[in-house]
mmCIF file of C-alpha atoms in Angstrom:
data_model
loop_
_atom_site.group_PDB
_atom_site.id
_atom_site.type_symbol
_atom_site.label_atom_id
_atom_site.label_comp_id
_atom_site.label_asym_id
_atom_site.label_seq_id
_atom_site.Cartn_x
_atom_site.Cartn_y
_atom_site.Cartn_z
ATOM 1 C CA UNK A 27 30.313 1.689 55.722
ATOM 2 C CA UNK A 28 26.995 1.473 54.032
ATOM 3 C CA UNK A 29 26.327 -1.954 51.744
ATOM 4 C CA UNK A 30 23.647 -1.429 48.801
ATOM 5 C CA UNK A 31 23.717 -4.834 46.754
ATOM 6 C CA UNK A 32 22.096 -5.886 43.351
ATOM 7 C CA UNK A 33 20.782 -8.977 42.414
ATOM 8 C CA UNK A 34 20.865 -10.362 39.778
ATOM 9 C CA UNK A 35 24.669 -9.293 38.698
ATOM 10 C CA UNK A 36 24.036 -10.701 35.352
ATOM 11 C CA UNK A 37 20.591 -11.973 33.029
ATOM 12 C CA UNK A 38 20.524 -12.262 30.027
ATOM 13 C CA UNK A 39 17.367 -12.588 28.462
ATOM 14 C CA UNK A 40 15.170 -12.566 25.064
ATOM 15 C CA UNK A 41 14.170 -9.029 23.475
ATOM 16 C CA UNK A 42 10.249 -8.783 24.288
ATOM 17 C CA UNK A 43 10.503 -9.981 28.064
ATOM 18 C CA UNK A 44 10.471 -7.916 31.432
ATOM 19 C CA UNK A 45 13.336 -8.034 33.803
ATOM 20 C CA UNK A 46 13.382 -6.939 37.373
ATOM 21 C CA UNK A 47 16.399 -5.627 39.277
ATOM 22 C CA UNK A 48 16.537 -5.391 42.979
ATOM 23 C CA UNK A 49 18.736 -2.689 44.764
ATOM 24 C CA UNK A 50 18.602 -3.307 48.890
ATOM 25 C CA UNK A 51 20.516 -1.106 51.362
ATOM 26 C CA UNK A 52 21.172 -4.299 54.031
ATOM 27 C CA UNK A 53 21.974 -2.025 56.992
ATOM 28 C CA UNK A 54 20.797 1.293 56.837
ATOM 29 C CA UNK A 55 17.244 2.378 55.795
ATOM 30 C CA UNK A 56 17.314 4.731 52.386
ATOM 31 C CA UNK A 57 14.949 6.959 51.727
ATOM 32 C CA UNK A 58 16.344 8.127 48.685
ATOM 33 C CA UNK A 59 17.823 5.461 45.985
ATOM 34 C CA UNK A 60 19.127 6.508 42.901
ATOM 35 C CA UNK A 61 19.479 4.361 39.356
ATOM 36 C CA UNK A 62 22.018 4.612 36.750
ATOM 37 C CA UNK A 63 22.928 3.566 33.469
ATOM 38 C CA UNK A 64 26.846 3.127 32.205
ATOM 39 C CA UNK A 65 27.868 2.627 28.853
ATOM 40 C CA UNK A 66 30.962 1.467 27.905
ATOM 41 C CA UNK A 67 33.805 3.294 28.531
ATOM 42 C CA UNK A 68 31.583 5.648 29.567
ATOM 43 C CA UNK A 69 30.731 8.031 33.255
ATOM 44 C CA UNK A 70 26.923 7.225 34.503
ATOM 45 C CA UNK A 71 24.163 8.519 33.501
ATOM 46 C CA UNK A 72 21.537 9.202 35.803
ATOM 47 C CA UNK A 73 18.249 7.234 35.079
ATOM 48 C CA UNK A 74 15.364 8.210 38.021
ATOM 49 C CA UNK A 75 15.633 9.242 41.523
ATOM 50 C CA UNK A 76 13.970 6.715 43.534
ATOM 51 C CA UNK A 77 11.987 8.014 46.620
ATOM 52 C CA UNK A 78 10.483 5.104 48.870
ATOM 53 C CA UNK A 79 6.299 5.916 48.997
ATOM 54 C CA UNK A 80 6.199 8.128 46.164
ATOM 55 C CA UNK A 81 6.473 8.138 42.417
ATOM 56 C CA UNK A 82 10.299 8.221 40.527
ATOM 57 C CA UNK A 83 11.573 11.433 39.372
ATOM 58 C CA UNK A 84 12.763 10.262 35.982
ATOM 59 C CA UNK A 85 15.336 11.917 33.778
ATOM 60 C CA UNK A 86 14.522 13.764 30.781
ATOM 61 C CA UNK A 87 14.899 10.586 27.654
ATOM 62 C CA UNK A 88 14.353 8.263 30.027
ATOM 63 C CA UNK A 89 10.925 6.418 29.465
ATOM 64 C CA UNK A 90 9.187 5.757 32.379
ATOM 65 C CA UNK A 91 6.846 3.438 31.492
ATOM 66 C CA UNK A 92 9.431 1.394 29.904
ATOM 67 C CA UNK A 93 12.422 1.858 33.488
ATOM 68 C CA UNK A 94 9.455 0.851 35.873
ATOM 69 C CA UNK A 95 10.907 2.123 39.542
ATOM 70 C CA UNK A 96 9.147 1.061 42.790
ATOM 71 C CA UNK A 97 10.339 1.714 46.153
ATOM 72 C CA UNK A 98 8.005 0.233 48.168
ATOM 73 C CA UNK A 99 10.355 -0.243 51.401
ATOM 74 C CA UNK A 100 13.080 1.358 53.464
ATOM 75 C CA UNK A 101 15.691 -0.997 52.350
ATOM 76 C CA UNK A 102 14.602 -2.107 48.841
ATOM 77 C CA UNK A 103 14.181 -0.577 44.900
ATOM 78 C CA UNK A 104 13.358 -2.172 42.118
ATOM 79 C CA UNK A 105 14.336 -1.216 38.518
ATOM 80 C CA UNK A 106 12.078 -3.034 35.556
ATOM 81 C CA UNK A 107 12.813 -3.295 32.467
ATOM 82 C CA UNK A 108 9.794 -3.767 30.579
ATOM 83 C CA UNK A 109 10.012 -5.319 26.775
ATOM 84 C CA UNK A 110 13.222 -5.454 26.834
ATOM 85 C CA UNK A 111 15.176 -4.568 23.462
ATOM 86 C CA UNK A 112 18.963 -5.548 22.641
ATOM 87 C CA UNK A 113 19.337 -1.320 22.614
ATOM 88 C CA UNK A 114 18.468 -1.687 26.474
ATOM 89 C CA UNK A 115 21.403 -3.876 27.390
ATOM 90 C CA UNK A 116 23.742 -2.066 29.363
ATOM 91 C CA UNK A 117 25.508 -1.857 33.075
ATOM 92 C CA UNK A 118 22.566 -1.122 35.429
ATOM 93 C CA UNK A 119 23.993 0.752 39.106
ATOM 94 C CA UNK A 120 21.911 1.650 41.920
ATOM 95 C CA UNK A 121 23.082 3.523 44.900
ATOM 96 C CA UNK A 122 21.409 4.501 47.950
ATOM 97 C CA UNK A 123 21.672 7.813 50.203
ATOM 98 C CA UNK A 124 23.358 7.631 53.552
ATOM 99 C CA UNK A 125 25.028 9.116 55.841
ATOM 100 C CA UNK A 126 24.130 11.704 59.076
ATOM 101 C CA UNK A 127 22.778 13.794 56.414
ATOM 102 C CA UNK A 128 21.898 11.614 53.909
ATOM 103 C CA UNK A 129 24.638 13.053 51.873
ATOM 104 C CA UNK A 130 26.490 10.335 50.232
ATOM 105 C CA UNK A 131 26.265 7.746 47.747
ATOM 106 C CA UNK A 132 26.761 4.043 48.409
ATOM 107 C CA UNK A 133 27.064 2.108 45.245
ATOM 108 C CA UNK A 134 25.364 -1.754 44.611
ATOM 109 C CA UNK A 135 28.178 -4.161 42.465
ATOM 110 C CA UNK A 136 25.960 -2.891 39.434
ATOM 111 C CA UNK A 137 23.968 -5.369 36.974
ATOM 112 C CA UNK A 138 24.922 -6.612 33.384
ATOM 113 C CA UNK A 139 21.805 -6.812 31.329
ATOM 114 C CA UNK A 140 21.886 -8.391 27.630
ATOM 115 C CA UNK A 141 18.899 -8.832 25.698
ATOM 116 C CA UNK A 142 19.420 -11.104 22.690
ATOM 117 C CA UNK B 17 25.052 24.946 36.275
ATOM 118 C CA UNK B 18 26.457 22.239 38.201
ATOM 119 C CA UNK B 19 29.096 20.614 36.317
ATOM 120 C CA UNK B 20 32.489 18.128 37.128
ATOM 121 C CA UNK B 21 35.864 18.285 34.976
ATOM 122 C CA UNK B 22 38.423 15.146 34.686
ATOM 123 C CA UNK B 23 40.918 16.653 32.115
ATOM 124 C CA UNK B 24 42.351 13.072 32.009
ATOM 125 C CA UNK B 25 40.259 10.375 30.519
ATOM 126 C CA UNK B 26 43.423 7.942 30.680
ATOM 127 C CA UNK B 27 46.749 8.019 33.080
ATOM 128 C CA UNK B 28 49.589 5.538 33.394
ATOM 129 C CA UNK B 29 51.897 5.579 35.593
ATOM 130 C CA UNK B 30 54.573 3.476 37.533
ATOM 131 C CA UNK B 31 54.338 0.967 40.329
ATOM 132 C CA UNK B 32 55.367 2.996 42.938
ATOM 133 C CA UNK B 33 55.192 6.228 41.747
ATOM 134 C CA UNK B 34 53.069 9.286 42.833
ATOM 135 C CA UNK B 35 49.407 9.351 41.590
ATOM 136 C CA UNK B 36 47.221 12.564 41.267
ATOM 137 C CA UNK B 37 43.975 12.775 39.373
ATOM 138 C CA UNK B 38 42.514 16.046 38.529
ATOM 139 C CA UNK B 39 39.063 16.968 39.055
ATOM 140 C CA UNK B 40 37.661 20.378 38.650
ATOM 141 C CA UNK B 41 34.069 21.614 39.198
ATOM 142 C CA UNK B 42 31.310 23.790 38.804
ATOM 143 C CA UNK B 43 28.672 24.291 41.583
ATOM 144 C CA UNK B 44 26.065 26.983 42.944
ATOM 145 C CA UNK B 45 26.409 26.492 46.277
ATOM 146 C CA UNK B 46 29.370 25.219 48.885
ATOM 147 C CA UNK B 47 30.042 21.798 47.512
ATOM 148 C CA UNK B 48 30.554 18.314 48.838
ATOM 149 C CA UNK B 49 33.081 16.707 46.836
ATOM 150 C CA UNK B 50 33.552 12.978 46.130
ATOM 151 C CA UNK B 51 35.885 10.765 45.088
ATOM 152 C CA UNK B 52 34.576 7.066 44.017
ATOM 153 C CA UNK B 53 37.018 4.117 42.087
ATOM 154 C CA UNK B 54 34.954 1.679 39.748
ATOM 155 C CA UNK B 55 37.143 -1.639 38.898
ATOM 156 C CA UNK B 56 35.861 -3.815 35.804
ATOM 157 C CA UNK B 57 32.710 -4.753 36.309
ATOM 158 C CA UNK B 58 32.058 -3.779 39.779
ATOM 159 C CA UNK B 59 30.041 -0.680 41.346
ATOM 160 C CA UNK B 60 31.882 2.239 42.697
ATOM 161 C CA UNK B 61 33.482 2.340 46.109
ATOM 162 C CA UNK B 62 33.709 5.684 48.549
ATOM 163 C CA UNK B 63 37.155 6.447 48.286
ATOM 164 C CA UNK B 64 36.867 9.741 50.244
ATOM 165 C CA UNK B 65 34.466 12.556 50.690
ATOM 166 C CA UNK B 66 34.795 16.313 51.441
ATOM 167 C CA UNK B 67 31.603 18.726 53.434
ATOM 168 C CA UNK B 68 33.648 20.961 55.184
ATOM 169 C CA UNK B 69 36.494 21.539 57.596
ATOM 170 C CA UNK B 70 40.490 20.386 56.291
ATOM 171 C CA UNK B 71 40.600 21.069 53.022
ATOM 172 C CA UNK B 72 43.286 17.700 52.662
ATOM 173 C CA UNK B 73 40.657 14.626 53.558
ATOM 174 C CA UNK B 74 42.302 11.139 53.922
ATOM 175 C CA UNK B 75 40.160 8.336 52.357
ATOM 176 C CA UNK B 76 40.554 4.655 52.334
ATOM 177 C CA UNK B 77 43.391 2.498 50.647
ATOM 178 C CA UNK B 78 45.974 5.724 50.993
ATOM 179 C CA UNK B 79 44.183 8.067 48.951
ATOM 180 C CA UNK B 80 44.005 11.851 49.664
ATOM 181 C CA UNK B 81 42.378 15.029 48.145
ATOM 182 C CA UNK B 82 42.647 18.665 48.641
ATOM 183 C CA UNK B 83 39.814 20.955 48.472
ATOM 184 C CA UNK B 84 41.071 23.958 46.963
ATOM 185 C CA UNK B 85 37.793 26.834 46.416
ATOM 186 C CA UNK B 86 40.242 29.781 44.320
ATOM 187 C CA UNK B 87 40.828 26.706 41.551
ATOM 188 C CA UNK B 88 37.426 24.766 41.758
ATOM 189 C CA UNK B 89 39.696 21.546 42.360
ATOM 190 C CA UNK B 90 39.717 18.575 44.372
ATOM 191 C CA UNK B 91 42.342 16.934 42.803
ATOM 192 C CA UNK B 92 42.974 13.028 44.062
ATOM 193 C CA UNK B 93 46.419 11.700 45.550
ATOM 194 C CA UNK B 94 48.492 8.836 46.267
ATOM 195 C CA UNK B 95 52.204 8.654 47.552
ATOM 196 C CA UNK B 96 53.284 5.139 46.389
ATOM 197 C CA UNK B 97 50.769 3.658 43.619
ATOM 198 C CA UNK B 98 50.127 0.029 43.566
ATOM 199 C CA UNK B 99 49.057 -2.785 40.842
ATOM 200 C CA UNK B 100 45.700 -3.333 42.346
ATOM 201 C CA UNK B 101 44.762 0.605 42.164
ATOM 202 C CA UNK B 102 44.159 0.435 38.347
ATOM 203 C CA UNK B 103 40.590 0.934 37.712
ATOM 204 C CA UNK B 104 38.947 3.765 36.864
ATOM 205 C CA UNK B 105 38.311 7.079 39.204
ATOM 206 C CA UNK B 106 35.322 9.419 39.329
ATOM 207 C CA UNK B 107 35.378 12.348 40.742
ATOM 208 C CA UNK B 108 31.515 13.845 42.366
ATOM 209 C CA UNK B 109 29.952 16.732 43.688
ATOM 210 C CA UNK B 110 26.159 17.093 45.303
ATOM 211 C CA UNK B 111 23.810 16.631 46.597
ATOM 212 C CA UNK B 112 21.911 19.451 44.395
ATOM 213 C CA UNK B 113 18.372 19.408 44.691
ATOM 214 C CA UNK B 114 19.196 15.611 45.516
ATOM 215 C CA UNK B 115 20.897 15.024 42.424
ATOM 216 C CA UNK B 116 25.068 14.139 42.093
ATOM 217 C CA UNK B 117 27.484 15.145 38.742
ATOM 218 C CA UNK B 118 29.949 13.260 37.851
ATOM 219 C CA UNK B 119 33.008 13.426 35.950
ATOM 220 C CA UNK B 120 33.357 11.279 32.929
ATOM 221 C CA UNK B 121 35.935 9.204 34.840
ATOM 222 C CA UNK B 122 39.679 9.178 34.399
ATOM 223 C CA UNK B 123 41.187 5.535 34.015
ATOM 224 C CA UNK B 124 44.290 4.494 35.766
ATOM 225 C CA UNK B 125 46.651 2.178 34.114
ATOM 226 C CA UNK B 126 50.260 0.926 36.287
ATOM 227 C CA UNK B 127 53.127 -0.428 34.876
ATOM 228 C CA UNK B 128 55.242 -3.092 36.964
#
């Protein structure tokens, strides 16, 4: 099957800084990449659709200049998380598009984000 | 509007015993269904997938769902549950103008 990691799994870091989150798809090539937030206890919710060479399609309440998406490759996304705030810590999942069609989901392990 | 059902948010059952998950949905168009377990901490796994064809898919670790249109369902199964299934199970549909619903997850607890 398809393998989308995440790296890192876990930062923690101090409210005011920028964190970057890398989602790669390590052996297929994804156009499409999607990003998620979980709460918990809670189903995802859908952040931004991630299209490699164009601009995210962000969901409505999420701020896009604060969830900075690039997808500047086949294989790679990046979610940042710009002035961070303790509000913003949270389960982090990417997934990637795949299959003949490009129909399914392939899932990363996810990334655990705490801002102190 | 697109939408997914789990009635459950929490089921326990017995080492060994049968397993089924509901999932109900609603969708414009034919849908391709999707069934995905999370454990703690971890992303979600592919458990099985339905486009078209059998209505009863097989997925990995014994799972298996039936695609029934009259109900909207695509409830999950298992014959014979084991420890390491608990986690939690979310049932998907999509792609819809490339965007996925999901359930709000139904979380699977087994007794020895």
């Amino acid at each position: 099957g398809a393998v989308v990691s995440q790296h890192p799994s876990r930062v923690i870091c101090k409210s005011g800084t920028s964190v970057k989150i890398e989602c790669r798809s390590l052996d297929f090539q994804a156009t499409t990449m999607f990003w998620y937030r979980q709460f918990p206890k809670k189903s995802l919710m859908l952040m931004a659709t991630s299209n490699e060479g164009s601009k995210a399609t962000y969901e409505q309440g999420v701020e896009k200049d604060k969830f900075l998406i690039n997808h500047a490759s086949l294989t790679l996304s990046t979610l940042t998380v710009t002035s961070a705030h303790p509000e913003d810590s949270s389960f982090y999942i990417c997934s990637a598009l795949a299959g003949a069609g490009a129909d399914t989901q392939y899932f990363g392990p996810g990334t655990r984000l705490t801002v102190l | 509007a697109q939408s997914v059902t789990q009635p459950d948010i929490h089921i326990t059952v017995s080492e060994g015993a049968s397993l089924e998950l509901r999932c109900n949905y609603s969708y414009g168009a034919t849908p391709y269904l999707f069934w995905y377990v999370q454990s703690p901490g971890q992303g979600l796994q592919l458990l099985l997938k339905y486009f078209s064809g059998d209505t009863l898919v097989q997925g990995i670790k014994g799972f298996e769902a039936e695609f029934k249109r009259s109900q909207s369902s695509f409830n999950l199964r298992k014959p014979s549950v084991h420890w390491s299934d608990a986690a939690e199970y979310f049932c998907a549909v999509g792609p819809f103008f490339n965007k996925f619903y999901f359930g709000s997850g139904t979380k699977l607890n087994v007794k020895p």
